[in-house]
mmCIF file of C-alpha atoms in Angstrom:
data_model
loop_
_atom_site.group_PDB
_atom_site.id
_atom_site.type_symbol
_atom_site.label_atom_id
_atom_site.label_comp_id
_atom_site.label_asym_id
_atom_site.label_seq_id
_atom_site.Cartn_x
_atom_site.Cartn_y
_atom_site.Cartn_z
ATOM 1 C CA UNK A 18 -3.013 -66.632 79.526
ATOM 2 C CA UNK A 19 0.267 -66.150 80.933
ATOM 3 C CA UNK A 20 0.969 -66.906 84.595
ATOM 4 C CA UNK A 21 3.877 -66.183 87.363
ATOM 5 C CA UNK A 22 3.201 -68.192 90.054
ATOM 6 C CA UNK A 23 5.231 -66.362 93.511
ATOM 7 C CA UNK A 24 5.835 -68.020 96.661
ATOM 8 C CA UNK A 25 5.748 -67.844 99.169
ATOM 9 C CA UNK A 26 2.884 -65.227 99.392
ATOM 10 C CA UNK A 27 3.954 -64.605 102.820
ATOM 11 C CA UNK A 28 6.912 -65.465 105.159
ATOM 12 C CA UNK A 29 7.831 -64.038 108.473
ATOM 13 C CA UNK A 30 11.418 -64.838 110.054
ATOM 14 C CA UNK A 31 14.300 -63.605 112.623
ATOM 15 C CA UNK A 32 16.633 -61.387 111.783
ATOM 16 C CA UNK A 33 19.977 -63.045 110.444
ATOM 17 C CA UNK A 34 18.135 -65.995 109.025
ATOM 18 C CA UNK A 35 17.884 -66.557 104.832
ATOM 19 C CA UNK A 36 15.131 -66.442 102.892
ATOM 20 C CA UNK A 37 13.974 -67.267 98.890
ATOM 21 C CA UNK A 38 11.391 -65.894 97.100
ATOM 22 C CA UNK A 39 10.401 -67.814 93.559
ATOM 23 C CA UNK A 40 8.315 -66.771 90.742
ATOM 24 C CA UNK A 41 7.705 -69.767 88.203
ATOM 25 C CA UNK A 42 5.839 -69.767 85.101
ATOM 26 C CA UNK A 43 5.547 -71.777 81.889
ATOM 27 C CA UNK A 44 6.261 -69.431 79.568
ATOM 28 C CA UNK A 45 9.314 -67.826 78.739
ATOM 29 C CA UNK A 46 9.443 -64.287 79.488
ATOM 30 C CA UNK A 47 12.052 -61.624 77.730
ATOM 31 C CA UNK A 48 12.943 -60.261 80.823
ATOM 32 C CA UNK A 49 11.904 -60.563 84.683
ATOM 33 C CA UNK A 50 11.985 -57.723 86.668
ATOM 34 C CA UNK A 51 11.875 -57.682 91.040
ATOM 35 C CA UNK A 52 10.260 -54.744 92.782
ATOM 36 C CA UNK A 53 9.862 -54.327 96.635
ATOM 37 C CA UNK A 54 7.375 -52.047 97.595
ATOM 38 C CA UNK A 55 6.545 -50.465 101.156
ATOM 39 C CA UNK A 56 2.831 -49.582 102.506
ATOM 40 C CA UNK A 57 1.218 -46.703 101.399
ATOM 41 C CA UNK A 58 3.919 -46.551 98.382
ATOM 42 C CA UNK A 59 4.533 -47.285 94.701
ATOM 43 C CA UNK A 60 7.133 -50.483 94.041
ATOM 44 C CA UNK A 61 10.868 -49.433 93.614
ATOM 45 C CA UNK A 62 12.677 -51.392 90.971
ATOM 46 C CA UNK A 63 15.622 -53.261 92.315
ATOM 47 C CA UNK A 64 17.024 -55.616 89.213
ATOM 48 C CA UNK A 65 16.029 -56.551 85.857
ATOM 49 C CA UNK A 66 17.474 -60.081 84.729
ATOM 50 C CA UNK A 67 17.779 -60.558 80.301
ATOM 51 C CA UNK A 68 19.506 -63.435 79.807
ATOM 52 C CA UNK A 69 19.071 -67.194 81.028
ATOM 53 C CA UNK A 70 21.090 -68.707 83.878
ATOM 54 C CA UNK A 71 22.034 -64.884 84.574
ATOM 55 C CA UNK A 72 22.886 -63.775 88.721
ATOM 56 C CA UNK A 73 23.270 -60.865 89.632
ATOM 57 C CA UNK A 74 23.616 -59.254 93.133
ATOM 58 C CA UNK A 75 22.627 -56.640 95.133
ATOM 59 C CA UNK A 76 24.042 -56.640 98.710
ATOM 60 C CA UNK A 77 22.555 -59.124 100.718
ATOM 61 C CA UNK A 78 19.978 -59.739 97.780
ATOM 62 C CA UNK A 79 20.710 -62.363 94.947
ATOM 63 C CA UNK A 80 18.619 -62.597 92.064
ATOM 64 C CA UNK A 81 19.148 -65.194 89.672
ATOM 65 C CA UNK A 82 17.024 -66.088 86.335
ATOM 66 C CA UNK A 83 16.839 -69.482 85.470
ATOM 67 C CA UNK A 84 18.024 -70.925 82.346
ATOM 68 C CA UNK A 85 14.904 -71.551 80.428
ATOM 69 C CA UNK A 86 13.870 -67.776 81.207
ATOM 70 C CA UNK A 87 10.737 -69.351 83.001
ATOM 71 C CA UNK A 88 11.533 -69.055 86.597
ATOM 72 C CA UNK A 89 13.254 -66.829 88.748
ATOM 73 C CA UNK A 90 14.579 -66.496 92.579
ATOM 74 C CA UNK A 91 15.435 -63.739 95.212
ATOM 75 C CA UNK A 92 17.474 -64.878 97.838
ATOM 76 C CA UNK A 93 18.036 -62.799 100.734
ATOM 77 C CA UNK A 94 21.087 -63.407 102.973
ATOM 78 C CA UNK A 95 21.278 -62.440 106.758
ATOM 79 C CA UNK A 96 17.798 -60.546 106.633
ATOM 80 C CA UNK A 97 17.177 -57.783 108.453
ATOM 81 C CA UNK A 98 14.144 -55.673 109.707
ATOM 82 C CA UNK A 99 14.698 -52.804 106.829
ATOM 83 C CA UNK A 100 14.519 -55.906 104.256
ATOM 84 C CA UNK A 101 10.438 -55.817 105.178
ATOM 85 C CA UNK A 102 8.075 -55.462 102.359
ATOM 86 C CA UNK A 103 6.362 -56.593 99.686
ATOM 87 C CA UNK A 104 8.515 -57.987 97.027
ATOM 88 C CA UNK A 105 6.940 -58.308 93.652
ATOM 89 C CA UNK A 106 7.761 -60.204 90.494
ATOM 90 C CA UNK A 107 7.008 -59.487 87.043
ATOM 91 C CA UNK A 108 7.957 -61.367 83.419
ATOM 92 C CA UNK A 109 8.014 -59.376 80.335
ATOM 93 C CA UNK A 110 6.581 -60.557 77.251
ATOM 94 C CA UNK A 111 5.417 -58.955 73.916
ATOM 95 C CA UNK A 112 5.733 -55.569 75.728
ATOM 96 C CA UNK A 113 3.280 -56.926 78.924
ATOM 97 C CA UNK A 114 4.503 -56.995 82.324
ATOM 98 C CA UNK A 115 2.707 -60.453 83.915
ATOM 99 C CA UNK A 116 2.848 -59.618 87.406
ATOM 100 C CA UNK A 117 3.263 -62.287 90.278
ATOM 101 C CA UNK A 118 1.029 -61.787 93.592
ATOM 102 C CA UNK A 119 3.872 -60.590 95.727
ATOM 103 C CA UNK A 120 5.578 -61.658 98.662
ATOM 104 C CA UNK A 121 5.231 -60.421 102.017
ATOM 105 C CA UNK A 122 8.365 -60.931 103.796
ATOM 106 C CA UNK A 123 8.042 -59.580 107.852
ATOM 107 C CA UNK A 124 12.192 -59.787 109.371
ATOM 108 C CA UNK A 125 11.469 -59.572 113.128
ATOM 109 C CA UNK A 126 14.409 -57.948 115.311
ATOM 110 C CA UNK B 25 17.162 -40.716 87.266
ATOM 111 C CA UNK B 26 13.515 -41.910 86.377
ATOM 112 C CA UNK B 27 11.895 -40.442 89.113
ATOM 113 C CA UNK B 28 7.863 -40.317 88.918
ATOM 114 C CA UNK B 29 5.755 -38.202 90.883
ATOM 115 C CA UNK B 30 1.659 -38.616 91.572
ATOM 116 C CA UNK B 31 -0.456 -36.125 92.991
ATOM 117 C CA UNK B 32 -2.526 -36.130 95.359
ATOM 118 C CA UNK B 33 -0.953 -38.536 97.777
ATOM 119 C CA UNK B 34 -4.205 -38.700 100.003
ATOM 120 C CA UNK B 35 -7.969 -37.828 98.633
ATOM 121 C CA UNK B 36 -11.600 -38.400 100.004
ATOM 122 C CA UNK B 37 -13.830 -37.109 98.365
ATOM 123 C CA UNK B 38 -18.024 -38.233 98.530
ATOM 124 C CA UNK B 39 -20.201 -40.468 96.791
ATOM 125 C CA UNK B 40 -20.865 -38.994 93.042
ATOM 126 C CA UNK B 41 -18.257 -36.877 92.811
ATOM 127 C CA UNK B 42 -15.334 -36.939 90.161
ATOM 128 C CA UNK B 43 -11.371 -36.938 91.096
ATOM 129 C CA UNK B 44 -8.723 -36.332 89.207
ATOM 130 C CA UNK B 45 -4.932 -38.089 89.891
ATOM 131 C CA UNK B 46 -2.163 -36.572 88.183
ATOM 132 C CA UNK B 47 1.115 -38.482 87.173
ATOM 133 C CA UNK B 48 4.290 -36.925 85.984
ATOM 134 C CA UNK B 49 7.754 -38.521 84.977
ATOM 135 C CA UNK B 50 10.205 -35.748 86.283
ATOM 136 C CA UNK B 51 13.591 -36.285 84.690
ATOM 137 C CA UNK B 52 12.363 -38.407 81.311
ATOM 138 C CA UNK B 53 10.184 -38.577 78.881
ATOM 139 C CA UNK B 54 7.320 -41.491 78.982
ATOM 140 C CA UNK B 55 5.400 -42.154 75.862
ATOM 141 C CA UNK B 56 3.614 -44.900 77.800
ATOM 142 C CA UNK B 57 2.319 -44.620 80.909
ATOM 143 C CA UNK B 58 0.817 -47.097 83.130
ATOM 144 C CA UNK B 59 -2.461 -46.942 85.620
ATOM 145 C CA UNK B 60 -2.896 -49.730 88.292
ATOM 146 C CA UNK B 61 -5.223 -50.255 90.913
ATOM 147 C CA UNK B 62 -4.186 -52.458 94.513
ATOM 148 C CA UNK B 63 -6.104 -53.806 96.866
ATOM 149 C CA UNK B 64 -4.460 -54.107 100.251
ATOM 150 C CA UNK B 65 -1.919 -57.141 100.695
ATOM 151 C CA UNK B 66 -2.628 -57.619 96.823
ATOM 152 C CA UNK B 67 -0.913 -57.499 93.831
ATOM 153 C CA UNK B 68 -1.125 -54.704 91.293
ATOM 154 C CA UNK B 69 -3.589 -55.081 88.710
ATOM 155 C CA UNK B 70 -3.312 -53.156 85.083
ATOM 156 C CA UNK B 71 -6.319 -51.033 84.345
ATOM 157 C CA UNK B 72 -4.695 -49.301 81.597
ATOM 158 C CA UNK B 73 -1.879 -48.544 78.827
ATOM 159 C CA UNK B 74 -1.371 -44.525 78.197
ATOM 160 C CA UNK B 75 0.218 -43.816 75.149
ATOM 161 C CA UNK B 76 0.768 -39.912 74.716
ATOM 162 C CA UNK B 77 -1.301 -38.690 72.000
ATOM 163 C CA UNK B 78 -3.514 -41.397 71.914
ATOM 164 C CA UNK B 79 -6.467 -43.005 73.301
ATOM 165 C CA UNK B 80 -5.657 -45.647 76.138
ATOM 166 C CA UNK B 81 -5.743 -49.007 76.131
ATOM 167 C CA UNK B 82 -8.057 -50.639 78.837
ATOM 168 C CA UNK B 83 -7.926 -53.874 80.482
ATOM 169 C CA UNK B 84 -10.717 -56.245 80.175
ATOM 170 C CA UNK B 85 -13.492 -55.161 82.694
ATOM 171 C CA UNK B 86 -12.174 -51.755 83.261
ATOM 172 C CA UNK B 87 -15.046 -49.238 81.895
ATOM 173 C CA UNK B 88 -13.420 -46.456 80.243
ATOM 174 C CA UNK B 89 -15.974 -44.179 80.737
ATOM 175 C CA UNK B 90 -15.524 -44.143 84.235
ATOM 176 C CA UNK B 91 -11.994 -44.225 84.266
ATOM 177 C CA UNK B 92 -11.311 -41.306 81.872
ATOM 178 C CA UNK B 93 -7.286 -41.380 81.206
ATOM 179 C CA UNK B 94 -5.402 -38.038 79.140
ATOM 180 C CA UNK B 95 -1.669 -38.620 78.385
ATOM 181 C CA UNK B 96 -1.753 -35.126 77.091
ATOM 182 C CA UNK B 97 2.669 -34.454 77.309
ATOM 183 C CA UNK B 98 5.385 -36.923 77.126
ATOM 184 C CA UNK B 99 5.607 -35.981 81.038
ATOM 185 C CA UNK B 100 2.140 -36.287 82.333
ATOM 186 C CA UNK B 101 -0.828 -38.206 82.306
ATOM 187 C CA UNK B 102 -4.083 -37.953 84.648
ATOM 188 C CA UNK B 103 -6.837 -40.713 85.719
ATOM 189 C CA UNK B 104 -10.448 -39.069 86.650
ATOM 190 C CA UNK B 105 -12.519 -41.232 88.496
ATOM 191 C CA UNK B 106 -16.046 -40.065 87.551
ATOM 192 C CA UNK B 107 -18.995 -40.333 89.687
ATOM 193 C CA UNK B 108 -17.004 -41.892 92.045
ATOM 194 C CA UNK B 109 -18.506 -44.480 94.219
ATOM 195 C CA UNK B 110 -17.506 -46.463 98.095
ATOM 196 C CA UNK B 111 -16.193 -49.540 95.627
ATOM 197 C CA UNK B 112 -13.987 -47.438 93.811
ATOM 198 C CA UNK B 113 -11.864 -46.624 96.928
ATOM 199 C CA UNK B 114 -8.270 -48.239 96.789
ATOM 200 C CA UNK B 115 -5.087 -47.019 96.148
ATOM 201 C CA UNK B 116 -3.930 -46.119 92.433
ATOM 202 C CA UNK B 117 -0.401 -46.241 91.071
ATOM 203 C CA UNK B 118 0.993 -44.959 88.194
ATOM 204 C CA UNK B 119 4.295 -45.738 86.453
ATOM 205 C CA UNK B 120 6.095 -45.042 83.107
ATOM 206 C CA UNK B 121 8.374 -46.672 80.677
ATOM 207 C CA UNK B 122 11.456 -44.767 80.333
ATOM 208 C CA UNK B 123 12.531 -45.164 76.727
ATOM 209 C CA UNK B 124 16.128 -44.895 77.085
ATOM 210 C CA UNK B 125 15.761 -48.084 79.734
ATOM 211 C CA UNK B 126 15.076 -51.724 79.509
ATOM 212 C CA UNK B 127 11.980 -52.847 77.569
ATOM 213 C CA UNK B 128 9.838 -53.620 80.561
ATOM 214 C CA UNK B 129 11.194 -51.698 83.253
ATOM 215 C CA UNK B 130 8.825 -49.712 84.951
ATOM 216 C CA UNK B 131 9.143 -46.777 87.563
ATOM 217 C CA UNK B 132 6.573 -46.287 89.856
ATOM 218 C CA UNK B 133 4.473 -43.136 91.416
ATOM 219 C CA UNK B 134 4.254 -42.953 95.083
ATOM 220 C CA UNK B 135 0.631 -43.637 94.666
ATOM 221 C CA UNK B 136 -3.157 -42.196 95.593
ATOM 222 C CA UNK B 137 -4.896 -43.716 98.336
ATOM 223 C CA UNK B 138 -8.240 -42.407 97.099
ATOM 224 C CA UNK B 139 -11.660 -43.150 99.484
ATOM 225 C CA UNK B 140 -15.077 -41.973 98.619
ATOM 226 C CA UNK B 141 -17.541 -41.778 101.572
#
């Protein structure tokens, strides 16, 4: 059974402060996609990362794949109260999406 | 581009009844389509592949019969919840694989917060 391990499941912090999010898992995944999703709504895709050691940034958001395509990060820069949410991992593999438990980051003003 | 839409938003409906959830992909064409269930401050868990033209594919412990799943278009499938019971209450998301997209990208419904009373 494929696992993605995410932590922290929950983390609350002032705004301007930095913050990472990990998903880890033993097995190599084809892809590994990050979604943040607000309550009371479906997850909204923010970056899909292909290829090992690959970064790639959005904003204040970093996501970066590690090399072995096992593990992944989100690291948020100078966090701020619209960056609330859930944030949710997921590793594709053999056409499955493993999902991770989610994240729920709180950015107090 | 890959917008999804679900319908209803909201439902309540009582004990032994049946409800129907509708998911569309507006802009694209979804061969498979994707049902999940979420408990609050949870993750989402899969109940089941829709493939149009074909039966679904159900997660282990999901009971088909009661969640009945059509994927009769390349734009639309639906999820009835027969004889719904107080357990079955949650909130359901769909979401659909846009072929001309990554392999595993999904885009999501807004979701059904469904509660039976």
């Amino acid at each position: 059974t494929q696992l993605l391990e995410q932590s922290p499941q929950f983390l609350s912090i002032q705004e301007g402060e930095n913050l990472t999010v990990y998903c880890n898992s033993s097995s190599v995944f084809s892809s590994l996609q990050w979604y943040r999703q607000e309550p009371g709504e479906g997850p909204v895709l923010l970056v899909t990362v292909v290829t090992g050691g690959e970064v790639k940034k959005l904003k204040r958001l970093t996501f970066q794949f590690g090399d072995a395509r096992k593990d992944s990060s989100l690291h948020i820069t100078a966090a701020q109260p619209g960056d609330t949410g859930l944030y949710l991992c997921a590793g594709g593999n053999n056409y499955q999406l493993i999902w991770g438990a989610g994240t729920k980051l709180i950015i107090k003003p | 581009g890959a917008v999804v839409s679900q319908h209803p938003s909201r439902v309540i409906c009582k004990s032994g009844t049946s409800v129907k959830i509708e998911c569309r992909s507006l802009d694209f064409q979804a061969t498979t389509m994707f049902w999940y269930r979420q408990f609050p401050k949870q993750s989402l868990m899969l109940m089941a592949t829709s493939n149009e033209g074909s039966k679904a594919t159900y997660e282990q412990g999901v009971e088909k019969d009661k969640f009945l799943i059509n994927h009769a278009s390349l734009t639309l499938s639906t999820l009835t919840v027969t004889s719904a019971h107080p357990e079955d209450s949650s909130f359901y998301i769909c979401s659909a694989r846009d072929p001309n997209g990554g392999a595993y990208e999904q885009y999501f419904g807004p979701g059904t917060r469904l509660t039976v009373t």
